[in-house]
Short mmCIF file of C-alpha atoms in Angstrom, two decimals:
data_model
loop_
_atom_site.label_atom_id
_atom_site.label_comp_id
_atom_site.label_asym_id
_atom_site.label_seq_id
_atom_site.Cartn_x
_atom_site.Cartn_y
_atom_site.Cartn_z
CA MET A 886 -164.92 -42.94 -77.32
CA SER A 887 -168.74 -42.98 -77.25
CA ALA A 888 -170.78 -43.82 -74.13
CA ASP A 889 -172.06 -46.95 -75.87
CA VAL A 890 -168.40 -48.31 -76.41
CA LEU A 891 -167.64 -47.44 -72.70
CA ASP A 892 -170.62 -49.32 -71.61
CA ALA A 893 -169.85 -52.35 -73.67
CA VAL A 894 -166.26 -52.31 -72.31
CA ALA A 895 -167.57 -52.03 -68.74
CA ARG A 896 -170.07 -54.81 -69.05
CA ALA A 897 -167.43 -57.17 -70.73
CA LEU A 898 -165.02 -56.63 -67.83
CA ARG A 899 -167.90 -56.89 -65.30
CA MET A 900 -167.01 -53.37 -63.83
CA ASP A 901 -168.79 -51.85 -60.76
CA ASP A 902 -167.14 -48.97 -59.14
CA GLU A 903 -164.59 -49.16 -61.93
CA ARG A 904 -167.42 -48.41 -64.47
CA THR A 905 -168.29 -45.25 -62.74
CA TYR A 906 -164.46 -44.25 -62.70
CA LEU A 907 -164.30 -45.12 -66.46
CA PHE A 908 -167.08 -42.80 -67.46
CA ASP A 909 -165.81 -39.97 -65.00
CA LEU A 910 -162.35 -40.24 -66.69
CA ALA A 911 -163.98 -39.98 -70.16
CA ARG A 912 -166.08 -36.97 -69.14
CA SER A 913 -163.16 -35.12 -67.46
CA SER A 914 -160.73 -35.63 -70.48
CA ARG A 915 -163.08 -33.39 -72.55
CA HIS A 916 -162.52 -30.47 -70.25
CA ALA A 917 -158.75 -31.31 -69.35
CA SER A 918 -157.58 -27.91 -70.57
CA ARG A 919 -159.51 -25.96 -68.01
CA THR A 920 -157.66 -24.48 -65.11
CA PRO A 921 -158.09 -26.15 -61.65
CA SER A 922 -160.50 -24.35 -59.44
CA ARG A 923 -161.27 -23.93 -55.79
CA ARG A 924 -164.53 -25.86 -55.67
CA ARG A 925 -167.09 -24.61 -52.99
CA ASP A 926 -168.13 -27.36 -50.43
CA VAL A 927 -171.89 -28.25 -50.62
CA GLU A 928 -173.73 -27.39 -47.46
CA VAL A 929 -175.16 -30.51 -45.74
CA PRO A 930 -178.78 -29.70 -44.81
CA PRO A 931 -179.77 -29.43 -41.10
CA ARG A 932 -182.01 -32.43 -41.53
CA ILE A 933 -178.96 -34.63 -42.00
CA GLN A 934 -177.55 -33.45 -38.75
CA TRP A 935 -180.75 -34.12 -37.04
CA LEU A 936 -180.62 -37.73 -38.40
CA LEU A 937 -177.20 -38.23 -37.33
CA ASP A 938 -177.96 -36.91 -33.73
CA SER A 939 -180.95 -39.28 -33.50
CA MET A 940 -178.53 -42.32 -33.88
CA THR A 941 -177.22 -42.69 -30.27
CA MET A 942 -175.82 -46.09 -30.41
CA SER A 943 -174.13 -45.85 -33.78
CA SER A 944 -171.24 -43.68 -34.60
CA ALA A 945 -172.41 -41.65 -37.73
CA PHE A 946 -170.76 -39.16 -39.87
CA VAL A 947 -170.84 -37.80 -43.42
CA ARG A 948 -167.74 -37.90 -45.71
CA ASN A 949 -167.09 -35.98 -48.83
CA GLY A 950 -165.22 -37.24 -51.90
CA ARG A 951 -161.92 -35.74 -50.66
CA ALA A 952 -162.54 -37.96 -47.34
CA ASP A 953 -163.14 -34.90 -45.15
CA VAL A 954 -165.50 -35.70 -42.23
CA VAL A 955 -168.09 -32.89 -42.88
CA VAL A 956 -170.58 -33.55 -39.97
CA GLY A 957 -171.03 -36.15 -37.38
CA ASN A 958 -172.84 -37.14 -34.19
CA PRO A 959 -171.43 -36.84 -30.78
CA LEU A 960 -170.58 -40.61 -30.87
CA ALA A 961 -168.55 -40.20 -33.99
CA ARG A 962 -166.44 -37.55 -32.35
CA ALA A 963 -165.96 -39.74 -29.27
CA LEU A 964 -165.19 -42.77 -31.32
CA LEU A 965 -162.90 -40.83 -33.70
CA ALA A 966 -161.38 -38.62 -31.02
CA PRO A 967 -157.72 -39.43 -31.89
CA MET A 968 -158.53 -38.14 -35.47
CA PHE A 969 -160.29 -35.07 -34.30
CA ALA A 970 -157.44 -34.36 -31.86
CA SER A 971 -154.91 -34.75 -34.59
CA ALA A 972 -152.63 -32.05 -35.96
CA THR A 973 -153.65 -33.00 -39.48
CA ILE A 974 -157.07 -31.30 -39.00
CA ASP A 975 -157.82 -28.35 -41.00
CA LYS A 976 -158.24 -24.65 -39.91
CA ARG A 977 -162.08 -25.41 -39.26
CA GLY A 978 -161.23 -28.19 -36.99
CA ARG A 979 -162.40 -30.74 -39.62
CA PRO A 980 -160.68 -34.18 -39.97
CA ASN A 981 -159.62 -35.66 -43.14
CA ILE A 982 -159.50 -39.37 -43.03
CA ALA A 983 -156.79 -39.81 -45.62
CA ARG A 984 -154.47 -37.03 -44.19
CA TYR A 985 -155.01 -38.55 -40.68
CA LEU A 986 -154.19 -42.16 -41.73
CA PHE A 987 -151.03 -41.58 -43.82
CA LEU A 988 -149.55 -38.47 -42.00
CA ASP A 989 -150.31 -39.14 -38.28
CA LEU A 990 -148.34 -41.88 -36.99
CA GLY A 991 -150.93 -42.40 -34.16
CA ALA A 992 -153.14 -43.85 -36.92
CA HIS A 993 -151.16 -47.04 -37.00
CA ASP A 994 -152.20 -47.91 -33.29
CA PHE A 995 -155.66 -46.57 -33.73
CA PHE A 996 -156.50 -48.69 -36.80
CA VAL A 997 -155.58 -52.27 -36.09
CA ASP A 998 -155.74 -53.30 -39.54
CA TRP A 999 -153.93 -50.13 -40.82
CA GLY A 1000 -152.74 -51.66 -44.17
CA ALA A 1001 -156.18 -52.74 -45.23
CA VAL A 1002 -157.61 -49.42 -44.28
CA GLY A 1003 -154.94 -47.48 -46.17
CA VAL A 1004 -155.89 -49.37 -49.33
CA ALA A 1005 -159.57 -48.48 -49.01
CA THR A 1006 -158.87 -44.87 -48.04
CA ALA A 1007 -156.43 -44.29 -50.86
CA ALA A 1008 -159.17 -45.34 -53.30
CA LEU A 1009 -161.45 -42.42 -52.14
CA PRO A 1010 -159.38 -39.47 -53.63
CA ARG A 1011 -158.54 -41.81 -56.60
CA ALA A 1012 -162.32 -41.99 -57.56
CA GLU A 1013 -162.88 -38.35 -56.72
CA VAL A 1014 -160.14 -37.27 -59.26
CA GLY A 1015 -162.06 -38.94 -61.86
CA ARG A 1016 -165.24 -37.15 -61.04
CA GLU A 1017 -163.68 -33.75 -60.27
CA PRO A 1018 -160.25 -33.28 -61.91
CA ARG A 1019 -160.44 -29.53 -61.58
CA ASP A 1020 -160.84 -29.53 -57.86
CA ARG A 1021 -157.73 -27.59 -56.66
CA ALA A 1022 -158.30 -28.61 -53.03
CA LEU A 1023 -158.28 -32.29 -54.01
CA ARG A 1024 -155.00 -31.82 -56.09
CA GLU A 1025 -153.40 -30.16 -53.22
CA LEU A 1026 -154.30 -33.04 -50.80
CA VAL A 1027 -153.09 -35.74 -53.35
CA GLY A 1028 -149.88 -33.80 -53.84
CA GLU A 1029 -149.32 -33.26 -50.08
CA LEU A 1030 -149.98 -37.06 -49.27
CA SER A 1031 -147.71 -38.06 -52.35
CA THR A 1032 -144.99 -35.84 -51.15
CA ARG A 1033 -145.07 -36.74 -47.54
CA SER A 1034 -146.14 -40.54 -47.32
CA PRO A 1035 -144.32 -43.27 -49.11
CA GLU A 1036 -147.31 -45.43 -48.34
CA PHE A 1037 -149.91 -43.23 -49.94
CA ARG A 1038 -147.63 -42.96 -52.98
CA SER A 1039 -147.57 -46.81 -53.35
CA GLN A 1040 -151.40 -47.01 -53.00
CA TRP A 1041 -151.94 -44.16 -55.49
CA ALA A 1042 -149.76 -45.95 -57.99
CA ALA A 1043 -151.89 -48.99 -57.74
CA HIS A 1044 -154.94 -47.06 -59.27
CA ASP A 1045 -157.39 -48.79 -57.14
CA VAL A 1046 -160.83 -47.27 -57.32
CA LEU A 1047 -163.01 -50.12 -55.71
CA MET A 1048 -165.19 -48.65 -52.95
CA ARG A 1049 -165.67 -50.75 -49.81
CA HIS A 1050 -169.35 -50.06 -48.88
CA ASP A 1051 -169.39 -52.38 -45.78
CA GLY A 1052 -167.11 -54.45 -43.69
CA VAL A 1053 -165.47 -54.63 -40.30
CA LYS A 1054 -163.12 -52.08 -38.67
CA ARG A 1055 -160.94 -53.05 -35.59
CA LEU A 1056 -159.98 -49.99 -33.52
CA GLN A 1057 -157.85 -49.51 -30.49
CA HIS A 1058 -159.36 -46.69 -28.73
CA PRO A 1059 -157.34 -44.77 -26.07
CA ASP A 1060 -160.26 -44.64 -23.49
CA VAL A 1061 -162.22 -47.91 -23.89
CA GLY A 1062 -159.68 -50.31 -25.58
CA HIS A 1063 -160.40 -52.70 -28.39
CA LEU A 1064 -163.54 -52.37 -30.64
CA GLU A 1065 -164.60 -54.45 -33.45
CA LEU A 1066 -167.30 -52.65 -35.44
CA THR A 1067 -169.40 -53.07 -38.38
CA VAL A 1068 -169.00 -50.24 -40.99
CA GLN A 1069 -171.72 -49.47 -43.64
CA SER A 1070 -171.42 -46.63 -46.25
CA LEU A 1071 -174.56 -45.21 -47.84
CA ASP A 1072 -174.75 -42.83 -50.64
CA LEU A 1073 -176.07 -39.49 -49.70
CA PRO A 1074 -177.93 -37.50 -52.41
CA LEU A 1075 -177.05 -33.79 -52.22
CA PRO A 1076 -177.39 -30.86 -54.85
CA GLY A 1077 -175.43 -30.97 -58.01
CA ARG A 1078 -172.92 -33.86 -58.47
CA ALA A 1079 -171.54 -33.66 -55.04
CA VAL A 1080 -170.60 -37.12 -53.62
CA HIS A 1081 -171.12 -37.59 -50.18
CA ASP A 1082 -171.38 -40.92 -47.98
CA LEU A 1083 -173.25 -41.51 -44.60
CA ILE A 1084 -170.89 -43.84 -42.67
CA THR A 1085 -171.93 -45.86 -39.61
CA TYR A 1086 -169.96 -47.70 -37.06
CA THR A 1087 -172.07 -50.08 -35.07
CA ALA A 1088 -171.30 -52.98 -32.67
CA GLU A 1089 -172.78 -56.48 -32.86
CA PRO A 1090 -175.45 -56.86 -30.12
CA GLY A 1091 -174.23 -58.88 -27.22
CA THR A 1092 -170.41 -58.39 -27.56
CA GLY A 1093 -167.85 -56.73 -25.60
CA SER A 1094 -167.56 -54.08 -28.26
CA GLU A 1095 -171.19 -53.20 -27.83
CA ASP A 1096 -170.53 -52.60 -24.22
CA ARG A 1097 -167.42 -50.52 -24.78
CA LEU A 1098 -169.27 -48.54 -27.59
CA GLU A 1099 -172.16 -47.87 -25.07
CA LEU A 1100 -169.74 -46.41 -22.59
CA LEU A 1101 -168.30 -44.02 -25.18
CA ALA A 1102 -172.12 -43.22 -26.14
CA ILE A 1103 -172.95 -42.30 -22.57
CA TRP A 1104 -169.86 -40.14 -22.16
CA ALA A 1105 -170.50 -38.23 -25.72
CA ALA A 1106 -174.15 -37.76 -24.62
CA THR A 1107 -172.96 -36.10 -21.35
CA GLN A 1108 -170.50 -34.02 -23.14
CA SER A 1109 -173.10 -32.94 -25.78
CA ARG A 1110 -175.56 -31.82 -23.10
CA ALA A 1111 -172.90 -29.86 -21.23
CA ALA A 1112 -172.08 -28.02 -24.25
CA ARG A 1113 -175.57 -26.91 -25.17
CA PRO A 1114 -176.57 -23.44 -24.06
CA THR A 1115 -179.00 -23.27 -21.05
CA ARG A 1116 -182.48 -22.81 -22.15
CA LEU A 1117 -184.40 -20.35 -19.83
CA SER A 1118 -187.92 -21.24 -18.83
CA PRO A 1119 -190.44 -18.67 -20.32
CA GLN A 1120 -191.57 -16.44 -17.32
CA PRO A 1121 -195.15 -15.75 -16.66
CA GLY A 1122 -196.22 -12.33 -17.78
CA PRO A 1123 -198.16 -10.07 -15.65
CA LEU A 1124 -201.75 -10.68 -14.70
#
């Protein structure tokens, strides 16, 4: 099917995220016979980490198309502590949002609206499969979740690819309690066709959630300073 026909179909059906998925599927079908390969992760430039670290009152992290948390700021680690402490993290200590959500029972307590979060999270690898059908790590993730989680199997069968770029997340944090946070997702341009998002969790000013997020921010900043290597002051040279 030609690109013009696909575009006409997308416009007729008023597609948005689904339009991207439709074009990705058409492109990938032309290479369906290729053997899946282990796609190398794209390195996130240091300047992105500097940007994240400068955001002291927002939890900020970068998520790739497989829903891995690639890098984050100290507040992200503090806010998402149950995910970082979960047995579902990979060998590099990197959380995967989908794996935590569907395979760790604690996620049901941490995410107050677990069902809605599950719908949005399952759409991430579904969209990525359209972009990168030969990504072996992605296929392994989908296979693992499909085998071990009935909830994921149900969401995967729904074929939802609609991306939620903003909204509200309600969390029950083990240290500071209930948090109601505004979530914003921004596309992060990186080399090649890599798809990464910059995700921020921010509290509405003047709310109890802001106070509790500030407590986490203070704790996270203290931990971050303690982990930094001590810098020696330059010693004066001989006269």
